[in-house]
PDB file of C-alpha atoms in Angstrom:
ATOM      1  CA  UNK A  12       0.000   0.000   0.000  1.00 86.00           C
ATOM      2  CA  UNK A  13       1.303   3.433  -0.954  1.00 96.00           C
ATOM      3  CA  UNK A  14       1.492   6.161   1.679  1.00 98.00           C
ATOM      4  CA  UNK A  15      -0.054   8.671  -0.728  1.00 98.00           C
ATOM      5  CA  UNK A  16      -1.458   8.008  -4.181  1.00 98.00           C
ATOM      6  CA  UNK A  17      -2.688  10.554  -6.707  1.00 98.00           C
ATOM      7  CA  UNK A  18      -4.729   9.139  -9.594  1.00 98.00           C
ATOM      8  CA  UNK A  19      -5.447  11.118 -12.772  1.00 98.00           C
ATOM      9  CA  UNK A  20      -5.714  14.323 -10.736  1.00 98.00           C
ATOM     10  CA  UNK A  21      -6.992  17.367 -12.583  1.00 97.00           C
ATOM     11  CA  UNK A  22      -7.178  20.856 -11.116  1.00 97.00           C
ATOM     12  CA  UNK A  23      -8.780  23.640 -13.117  1.00 95.00           C
ATOM     13  CA  UNK A  24      -9.367  27.248 -12.116  1.00 93.00           C
ATOM     14  CA  UNK A  25     -11.701  28.879 -14.604  1.00 90.00           C
ATOM     15  CA  UNK A  26     -10.136  28.194 -17.981  1.00 88.00           C
ATOM     16  CA  UNK A  27      -6.696  27.498 -16.571  1.00 92.00           C
ATOM     17  CA  UNK A  28      -5.496  23.932 -16.037  1.00 94.00           C
ATOM     18  CA  UNK A  29      -3.113  23.872 -13.062  1.00 96.00           C
ATOM     19  CA  UNK A  30      -2.698  20.070 -12.934  1.00 97.00           C
ATOM     20  CA  UNK A  31      -3.422  17.916 -15.968  1.00 94.00           C
ATOM     21  CA  UNK A  32      -4.106  14.261 -15.176  1.00 95.00           C
ATOM     22  CA  UNK A  33      -1.332  13.666 -12.648  1.00 97.00           C
ATOM     23  CA  UNK A  34      -0.479  10.162 -11.429  1.00 98.00           C
ATOM     24  CA  UNK A  35       1.952   9.861  -8.535  1.00 98.00           C
ATOM     25  CA  UNK A  36       2.628   7.497  -5.641  1.00 98.00           C
ATOM     26  CA  UNK A  37       4.687   8.239  -2.529  1.00 98.00           C
ATOM     27  CA  UNK A  38       6.016   5.235  -0.633  1.00 98.00           C
ATOM     28  CA  UNK A  39       6.014   4.812   3.117  1.00 97.00           C
ATOM     29  CA  UNK A  40       8.969   6.401   4.936  1.00 97.00           C
ATOM     30  CA  UNK A  41      10.543   7.998   1.873  1.00 98.00           C
ATOM     31  CA  UNK A  42      11.574  11.610   1.367  1.00 98.00           C
ATOM     32  CA  UNK A  43       9.970  12.724  -1.899  1.00 98.00           C
ATOM     33  CA  UNK A  44      10.975  15.963  -3.559  1.00 98.00           C
ATOM     34  CA  UNK A  45       8.529  17.912  -5.702  1.00 97.00           C
ATOM     35  CA  UNK A  46      10.206  20.379  -8.051  1.00 95.00           C
ATOM     36  CA  UNK A  47       9.419  22.468 -11.103  1.00 92.00           C
ATOM     37  CA  UNK A  48       9.390  26.076 -12.291  1.00 89.00           C
ATOM     38  CA  UNK A  49       7.023  28.669 -10.855  1.00 88.00           C
ATOM     39  CA  UNK A  50       3.478  27.853 -11.903  1.00 88.00           C
ATOM     40  CA  UNK A  51       4.232  24.159 -12.432  1.00 93.00           C
ATOM     41  CA  UNK A  52       1.468  23.063 -10.047  1.00 95.00           C
ATOM     42  CA  UNK A  53       3.493  22.119  -6.964  1.00 96.00           C
ATOM     43  CA  UNK A  54       1.620  24.213  -4.402  1.00 95.00           C
ATOM     44  CA  UNK A  55      -1.676  23.402  -6.099  1.00 96.00           C
ATOM     45  CA  UNK A  56      -0.916  19.709  -5.541  1.00 97.00           C
ATOM     46  CA  UNK A  57      -0.145  20.364  -1.868  1.00 97.00           C
ATOM     47  CA  UNK A  58      -3.376  22.318  -1.516  1.00 96.00           C
ATOM     48  CA  UNK A  59      -5.336  19.502  -3.154  1.00 97.00           C
ATOM     49  CA  UNK A  60      -3.780  16.807  -0.966  1.00 97.00           C
ATOM     50  CA  UNK A  61      -4.362  18.810   2.209  1.00 96.00           C
ATOM     51  CA  UNK A  62      -7.984  19.636   1.353  1.00 96.00           C
ATOM     52  CA  UNK A  63      -7.526  23.374   0.883  1.00 94.00           C
ATOM     53  CA  UNK A  64      -8.636  23.247  -2.773  1.00 94.00           C
ATOM     54  CA  UNK A  65     -11.447  21.045  -4.119  1.00 95.00           C
ATOM     55  CA  UNK A  66     -10.246  18.825  -6.950  1.00 96.00           C
ATOM     56  CA  UNK A  67     -11.764  18.982 -10.434  1.00 96.00           C
ATOM     57  CA  UNK A  68     -11.513  15.231 -11.059  1.00 97.00           C
ATOM     58  CA  UNK A  69      -9.449  12.190 -10.145  1.00 97.00           C
ATOM     59  CA  UNK A  70      -8.685  10.706  -6.746  1.00 97.00           C
ATOM     60  CA  UNK A  71      -6.295  11.262  -3.847  1.00 98.00           C
ATOM     61  CA  UNK A  72      -5.768   8.333  -1.502  1.00 98.00           C
ATOM     62  CA  UNK A  73      -3.899   8.379   1.781  1.00 98.00           C
ATOM     63  CA  UNK A  74      -2.870   4.939   3.049  1.00 97.00           C
ATOM     64  CA  UNK A  75      -5.498   3.408   0.763  1.00 96.00           C
ATOM     65  CA  UNK A  76      -8.371   5.659   1.869  1.00 97.00           C
ATOM     66  CA  UNK A  77      -9.885   8.273  -0.414  1.00 97.00           C
ATOM     67  CA  UNK A  78      -9.340  11.703   1.125  1.00 97.00           C
ATOM     68  CA  UNK A  79     -10.307  13.960  -1.774  1.00 93.00           C
ATOM     69  CA  UNK A  80     -13.385  15.813  -0.590  1.00 92.00           C
ATOM     70  CA  UNK A  81     -12.425  15.793   3.082  1.00 95.00           C
ATOM     71  CA  UNK A  82     -11.876  19.051   4.966  1.00 94.00           C
ATOM     72  CA  UNK A  83      -8.327  20.098   5.908  1.00 92.00           C
ATOM     73  CA  UNK A  84      -8.757  19.278   9.608  1.00 90.00           C
ATOM     74  CA  UNK A  85     -10.178  15.860   8.722  1.00 93.00           C
ATOM     75  CA  UNK A  86      -7.177  15.068   6.513  1.00 95.00           C
ATOM     76  CA  UNK A  87      -4.788  16.264   9.223  1.00 92.00           C
ATOM     77  CA  UNK A  88      -6.578  14.059  11.745  1.00 91.00           C
ATOM     78  CA  UNK A  89      -5.914  11.093   9.427  1.00 94.00           C
ATOM     79  CA  UNK A  90      -2.189  11.806   9.788  1.00 95.00           C
ATOM     80  CA  UNK A  91      -1.426  13.833   6.634  1.00 97.00           C
ATOM     81  CA  UNK A  92      -0.163  17.228   7.820  1.00 95.00           C
ATOM     82  CA  UNK A  93       1.364  20.114   5.881  1.00 94.00           C
ATOM     83  CA  UNK A  94       3.387  23.226   6.566  1.00 91.00           C
ATOM     84  CA  UNK A  95       3.333  26.450   4.574  1.00 84.00           C
ATOM     85  CA  UNK A  96       6.067  28.462   2.896  1.00 78.00           C
ATOM     86  CA  UNK A  97       5.122  31.453   5.033  1.00 77.00           C
ATOM     87  CA  UNK A  98       4.966  30.304   8.629  1.00 78.00           C
ATOM     88  CA  UNK A  99       1.763  31.130  10.497  1.00 77.00           C
ATOM     89  CA  UNK A 100       2.422  31.537  14.211  1.00 85.00           C
ATOM     90  CA  UNK A 101       0.645  32.923  17.238  1.00 83.00           C
ATOM     91  CA  UNK A 102       3.164  35.732  17.383  1.00 86.00           C
ATOM     92  CA  UNK A 103       2.281  36.853  20.919  1.00 89.00           C
ATOM     93  CA  UNK A 104       2.355  33.297  22.304  1.00 93.00           C
ATOM     94  CA  UNK A 105       5.464  31.674  23.657  1.00 96.00           C
ATOM     95  CA  UNK A 106       7.246  29.087  21.519  1.00 96.00           C
ATOM     96  CA  UNK A 107       5.910  26.404  23.873  1.00 96.00           C
ATOM     97  CA  UNK A 108       2.295  27.569  23.681  1.00 93.00           C
ATOM     98  CA  UNK A 109       2.474  27.617  19.878  1.00 93.00           C
ATOM     99  CA  UNK A 110       3.338  23.919  19.903  1.00 94.00           C
ATOM    100  CA  UNK A 111       0.661  23.120  22.502  1.00 91.00           C
ATOM    101  CA  UNK A 112      -1.883  24.830  20.241  1.00 87.00           C
ATOM    102  CA  UNK A 113      -0.656  22.743  17.311  1.00 83.00           C
ATOM    103  CA  UNK A 114      -1.567  19.555  19.142  1.00 79.00           C
ATOM    104  CA  UNK A 115      -5.296  20.272  19.347  1.00 72.00           C
ATOM    105  CA  UNK A 116      -6.177  17.571  16.791  1.00 57.00           C
ATOM    106  CA  UNK A 117      -4.988  14.833  19.135  1.00 54.00           C
ATOM    107  CA  UNK A 118      -5.593  16.522  22.466  1.00 51.00           C
ATOM    108  CA  UNK A 119      -8.239  15.096  24.776  1.00 47.00           C
ATOM    109  CA  UNK A 120      -9.162  18.513  26.091  1.00 47.00           C
ATOM    110  CA  UNK A 121     -10.116  21.949  24.888  1.00 52.00           C
ATOM    111  CA  UNK A 122      -7.128  24.199  24.294  1.00 54.00           C
ATOM    112  CA  UNK A 123      -9.171  27.206  25.406  1.00 55.00           C
ATOM    113  CA  UNK A 124     -10.126  25.263  28.514  1.00 55.00           C
ATOM    114  CA  UNK A 125      -6.491  24.522  29.234  1.00 54.00           C
ATOM    115  CA  UNK A 126      -5.625  28.198  28.930  1.00 56.00           C
ATOM    116  CA  UNK A 127      -8.348  28.920  31.483  1.00 58.00           C
ATOM    117  CA  UNK A 128      -6.867  26.177  33.705  1.00 58.00           C
ATOM    118  CA  UNK A 129     -10.176  24.474  34.427  1.00 60.00           C
ATOM    119  CA  UNK A 130      -9.869  21.577  36.845  1.00 62.00           C
ATOM    120  CA  UNK A 131     -11.075  19.039  34.285  1.00 62.00           C
ATOM    121  CA  UNK A 132      -8.293  19.859  31.868  1.00 64.00           C
ATOM    122  CA  UNK A 133      -5.259  20.341  34.122  1.00 70.00           C
ATOM    123  CA  UNK A 134      -4.015  16.768  33.894  1.00 71.00           C
ATOM    124  CA  UNK A 135      -4.442  16.608  30.119  1.00 71.00           C
ATOM    125  CA  UNK A 136      -2.855  20.043  29.755  1.00 76.00           C
ATOM    126  CA  UNK A 137       0.181  18.867  31.705  1.00 81.00           C
ATOM    127  CA  UNK A 138       0.526  15.964  29.267  1.00 82.00           C
ATOM    128  CA  UNK A 139       0.267  18.326  26.294  1.00 86.00           C
ATOM    129  CA  UNK A 140       2.946  20.517  27.820  1.00 90.00           C
ATOM    130  CA  UNK A 141       5.293  17.574  28.318  1.00 92.00           C
ATOM    131  CA  UNK A 142       4.748  16.443  24.729  1.00 94.00           C
ATOM    132  CA  UNK A 143       5.328  19.977  23.407  1.00 95.00           C
ATOM    133  CA  UNK A 144       8.596  20.246  25.327  1.00 97.00           C
ATOM    134  CA  UNK A 145       9.716  16.905  23.898  1.00 97.00           C
ATOM    135  CA  UNK A 146       8.982  18.155  20.378  1.00 97.00           C
ATOM    136  CA  UNK A 147      10.863  21.400  20.982  1.00 98.00           C
ATOM    137  CA  UNK A 148      13.869  19.470  22.243  1.00 98.00           C
ATOM    138  CA  UNK A 149      13.666  17.270  19.149  1.00 98.00           C
ATOM    139  CA  UNK A 150      13.710  20.211  16.721  1.00 97.00           C
ATOM    140  CA  UNK A 151      16.367  22.062  18.707  1.00 96.00           C
ATOM    141  CA  UNK A 152      14.244  24.830  20.224  1.00 97.00           C
ATOM    142  CA  UNK A 153      13.890  23.504  23.756  1.00 97.00           C
ATOM    143  CA  UNK A 154      16.159  26.149  25.272  1.00 97.00           C
ATOM    144  CA  UNK A 155      13.915  28.973  24.007  1.00 97.00           C
ATOM    145  CA  UNK A 156      10.559  27.383  24.889  1.00 97.00           C
ATOM    146  CA  UNK A 157       9.412  30.421  26.869  1.00 97.00           C
ATOM    147  CA  UNK A 158      10.500  33.020  24.320  1.00 97.00           C
ATOM    148  CA  UNK A 159       7.811  34.956  22.475  1.00 96.00           C
ATOM    149  CA  UNK A 160       7.419  33.640  18.928  1.00 95.00           C
ATOM    150  CA  UNK A 161       7.510  37.131  17.391  1.00 94.00           C
ATOM    151  CA  UNK A 162      11.119  37.573  18.543  1.00 95.00           C
ATOM    152  CA  UNK A 163      12.482  34.511  16.736  1.00 94.00           C
ATOM    153  CA  UNK A 164      14.808  34.850  13.726  1.00 93.00           C
ATOM    154  CA  UNK A 165      13.546  33.472  10.411  1.00 91.00           C
ATOM    155  CA  UNK A 166      15.271  30.097  10.700  1.00 92.00           C
ATOM    156  CA  UNK A 167      13.857  29.442  14.151  1.00 94.00           C
ATOM    157  CA  UNK A 168      10.382  30.472  12.999  1.00 94.00           C
ATOM    158  CA  UNK A 169      10.576  27.841  10.252  1.00 94.00           C
ATOM    159  CA  UNK A 170      11.706  25.252  12.815  1.00 95.00           C
ATOM    160  CA  UNK A 171       8.805  26.251  15.061  1.00 95.00           C
ATOM    161  CA  UNK A 172       6.395  25.814  12.154  1.00 94.00           C
ATOM    162  CA  UNK A 173       7.589  22.225  11.801  1.00 95.00           C
ATOM    163  CA  UNK A 174       7.333  21.679  15.565  1.00 96.00           C
ATOM    164  CA  UNK A 175       3.697  22.819  15.413  1.00 94.00           C
ATOM    165  CA  UNK A 176       3.059  20.353  12.586  1.00 94.00           C
ATOM    166  CA  UNK A 177       4.706  17.547  14.571  1.00 96.00           C
ATOM    167  CA  UNK A 178       2.374  18.280  17.480  1.00 94.00           C
ATOM    168  CA  UNK A 179      -0.472  17.001  15.276  1.00 91.00           C
ATOM    169  CA  UNK A 180       1.304  13.599  15.246  1.00 93.00           C
ATOM    170  CA  UNK A 181       1.638  13.179  11.462  1.00 95.00           C
ATOM    171  CA  UNK A 182       2.371   9.926   9.691  1.00 97.00           C
ATOM    172  CA  UNK A 183       3.144  11.954   6.568  1.00 98.00           C
ATOM    173  CA  UNK A 184       4.417  15.521   6.524  1.00 98.00           C
ATOM    174  CA  UNK A 185       4.239  17.845   3.518  1.00 97.00           C
ATOM    175  CA  UNK A 186       6.822  20.619   3.770  1.00 97.00           C
ATOM    176  CA  UNK A 187       6.402  23.709   1.582  1.00 95.00           C
ATOM    177  CA  UNK A 188       9.859  25.177   0.941  1.00 94.00           C
ATOM    178  CA  UNK A 189      11.347  24.395   4.358  1.00 94.00           C
ATOM    179  CA  UNK A 190      14.681  26.039   3.486  1.00 94.00           C
ATOM    180  CA  UNK A 191      13.309  29.188   1.827  1.00 92.00           C
ATOM    181  CA  UNK A 192      15.091  32.311   3.033  1.00 91.00           C
ATOM    182  CA  UNK A 193      17.613  30.389   5.122  1.00 92.00           C
ATOM    183  CA  UNK A 194      21.358  30.857   5.127  1.00 92.00           C
ATOM    184  CA  UNK A 195      23.632  27.857   4.587  1.00 91.00           C
ATOM    185  CA  UNK A 196      23.953  27.029   8.294  1.00 93.00           C
ATOM    186  CA  UNK A 197      20.187  27.178   8.805  1.00 93.00           C
ATOM    187  CA  UNK A 198      19.642  25.024   5.722  1.00 94.00           C
ATOM    188  CA  UNK A 199      22.002  22.375   7.087  1.00 94.00           C
ATOM    189  CA  UNK A 200      20.081  22.360  10.366  1.00 95.00           C
ATOM    190  CA  UNK A 201      16.794  21.982   8.484  1.00 96.00           C
ATOM    191  CA  UNK A 202      18.153  19.118   6.369  1.00 96.00           C
ATOM    192  CA  UNK A 203      19.290  17.355   9.531  1.00 97.00           C
ATOM    193  CA  UNK A 204      15.860  17.878  11.114  1.00 97.00           C
ATOM    194  CA  UNK A 205      13.995  16.500   8.089  1.00 98.00           C
ATOM    195  CA  UNK A 206      16.156  13.388   8.165  1.00 98.00           C
ATOM    196  CA  UNK A 207      15.542  12.930  11.892  1.00 98.00           C
ATOM    197  CA  UNK A 208      11.798  13.241  11.337  1.00 98.00           C
ATOM    198  CA  UNK A 209      11.933  10.581   8.619  1.00 98.00           C
ATOM    199  CA  UNK A 210      13.967   8.347  10.938  1.00 98.00           C
ATOM    200  CA  UNK A 211      11.056   8.388  13.405  1.00 97.00           C
ATOM    201  CA  UNK A 212       8.884   6.725  10.728  1.00 97.00           C
ATOM    202  CA  UNK A 213       7.277   9.805   9.165  1.00 98.00           C
ATOM    203  CA  UNK A 214       6.991   9.988   5.371  1.00 98.00           C
ATOM    204  CA  UNK A 215       8.078  13.340   3.900  1.00 98.00           C
ATOM    205  CA  UNK A 216       7.081  15.151   0.711  1.00 98.00           C
ATOM    206  CA  UNK A 217       8.634  18.548   0.165  1.00 98.00           C
ATOM    207  CA  UNK A 218       8.634  21.425  -2.277  1.00 97.00           C
ATOM    208  CA  UNK A 219      12.031  23.080  -2.433  1.00 94.00           C
ATOM    209  CA  UNK A 220      13.768  25.367  -4.929  1.00 90.00           C
ATOM    210  CA  UNK A 221      17.293  24.844  -3.575  1.00 91.00           C
ATOM    211  CA  UNK A 222      18.585  22.064  -5.828  1.00 90.00           C
ATOM    212  CA  UNK A 223      21.471  21.224  -3.514  1.00 91.00           C
ATOM    213  CA  UNK A 224      18.948  20.555  -0.752  1.00 94.00           C
ATOM    214  CA  UNK A 225      16.698  18.499  -3.026  1.00 95.00           C
ATOM    215  CA  UNK A 226      19.469  16.414  -4.560  1.00 94.00           C
ATOM    216  CA  UNK A 227      21.185  15.785  -1.241  1.00 94.00           C
ATOM    217  CA  UNK A 228      18.095  15.040   0.827  1.00 97.00           C
ATOM    218  CA  UNK A 229      15.458  13.276  -1.283  1.00 98.00           C
ATOM    219  CA  UNK A 230      15.170   9.561  -2.013  1.00 98.00           C
ATOM    220  CA  UNK A 231      13.142  10.284  -5.138  1.00 98.00           C
ATOM    221  CA  UNK A 232      11.972  13.359  -7.018  1.00 97.00           C
ATOM    222  CA  UNK A 233       8.880  14.204  -9.070  1.00 97.00           C
ATOM    223  CA  UNK A 234       9.241  17.023 -11.597  1.00 96.00           C
ATOM    224  CA  UNK A 235       6.217  19.050 -12.729  1.00 95.00           C
ATOM    225  CA  UNK A 236       5.953  21.524 -15.578  1.00 93.00           C
ATOM    226  CA  UNK A 237       2.710  23.288 -16.566  1.00 91.00           C
ATOM    227  CA  UNK A 238       0.750  20.808 -14.460  1.00 93.00           C
ATOM    228  CA  UNK A 239       2.282  17.728 -16.094  1.00 94.00           C
ATOM    229  CA  UNK A 240       4.743  15.230 -14.660  1.00 96.00           C
ATOM    230  CA  UNK A 241       7.769  15.333 -16.941  1.00 95.00           C
ATOM    231  CA  UNK A 242      10.165  13.189 -14.908  1.00 95.00           C
ATOM    232  CA  UNK A 243      10.351  11.041 -11.819  1.00 97.00           C
ATOM    233  CA  UNK A 244      13.097   8.991 -10.239  1.00 97.00           C
ATOM    234  CA  UNK A 245      16.201   9.128  -8.087  1.00 97.00           C
ATOM    235  CA  UNK A 246      18.169  12.366  -7.809  1.00 96.00           C
ATOM    236  CA  UNK A 247      20.742  10.900 -10.212  1.00 95.00           C
ATOM    237  CA  UNK A 248      18.075  10.042 -12.785  1.00 95.00           C
ATOM    238  CA  UNK A 249      16.434  13.455 -12.535  1.00 94.00           C
ATOM    239  CA  UNK A 250      19.782  15.243 -12.688  1.00 90.00           C
ATOM    240  CA  UNK A 251      20.595  13.480 -15.960  1.00 91.00           C
ATOM    241  CA  UNK A 252      17.194  14.084 -17.573  1.00 92.00           C
ATOM    242  CA  UNK A 253      17.505  16.583 -20.464  1.00 91.00           C
ATOM    243  CA  UNK A 254      13.803  17.512 -20.279  1.00 90.00           C
ATOM    244  CA  UNK A 255      14.281  18.557 -16.654  1.00 90.00           C
ATOM    245  CA  UNK A 256      17.262  20.712 -17.589  1.00 84.00           C
ATOM    246  CA  UNK A 257      15.292  22.366 -20.342  1.00 84.00           C
ATOM    247  CA  UNK A 258      12.031  22.902 -18.469  1.00 78.00           C
ATOM    248  CA  UNK A 259      13.231  23.642 -14.953  1.00 64.00           C
ATOM    249  CA  UNK A 260      16.642  25.254 -15.221  1.00 58.00           C
ATOM    250  CA  UNK A 261      17.199  25.975 -18.900  1.00 58.00           C
ATOM    251  CA  UNK A 262      19.085  23.847 -21.392  1.00 42.00           C
ATOM    252  CA  UNK A 263      22.486  25.223 -20.380  1.00 41.00           C
ATOM    253  CA  UNK A 264      21.966  24.942 -16.607  1.00 45.00           C
ATOM    254  CA  UNK A 265      23.621  22.432 -14.337  1.00 46.00           C
ATOM    255  CA  UNK A 266      21.427  20.535 -11.906  1.00 51.00           C
ATOM    256  CA  UNK A 267      23.631  20.481  -8.819  1.00 49.00           C
TER     257      UNK A 267
END
């Protein structure tokens, strides 16, 4: 059984076809890269898989179950969780409270109730806090758990966005440009984190424009252009594909 399977997916917006009959399968516990030029359909695919956009036709299956047509929170509750290129945080919350809020899908209490410290929720809230601290330690933000999220540098905000996603206990995580805007040191930290997440048994699919990141991190890569899949395979196979060079980077470009 595939972790995620897309069958003859079509996405149309008015007269524009964003995805044209896409077939794709992501295997359990792999890191799959999704690349292509701007407008290729990458984010549209993420939005379709996460329930943010209704599909025009076709099917999306997660672990064998049809999820196309489900609402975003229902898909996340199934274990398919995504992040966004632009991190959405509760800026006035602490780092810790951002992660606690991210765990609401699996919490056995009301987050608002826990903030009000009602007697019924104190024990569950303590468990959520312990879990959030464990996640922050895992992503490398444990030492700044009590810092206000608005004060974090860009790289730490991206890490916090992933911590929030992990609080929803995903079995598959879709990362939208996790290294965007990062310097080389931050990118190395993010690459290490993605690998550690995969090593816990979580399947990863990511959109990323940094070809060094994609080629060095992914087990396999799917290449889109104008809503069509033009190549798929290992980084070595994609790197050597002349159609990828032409469509994605230009015929004279070198795929690092």
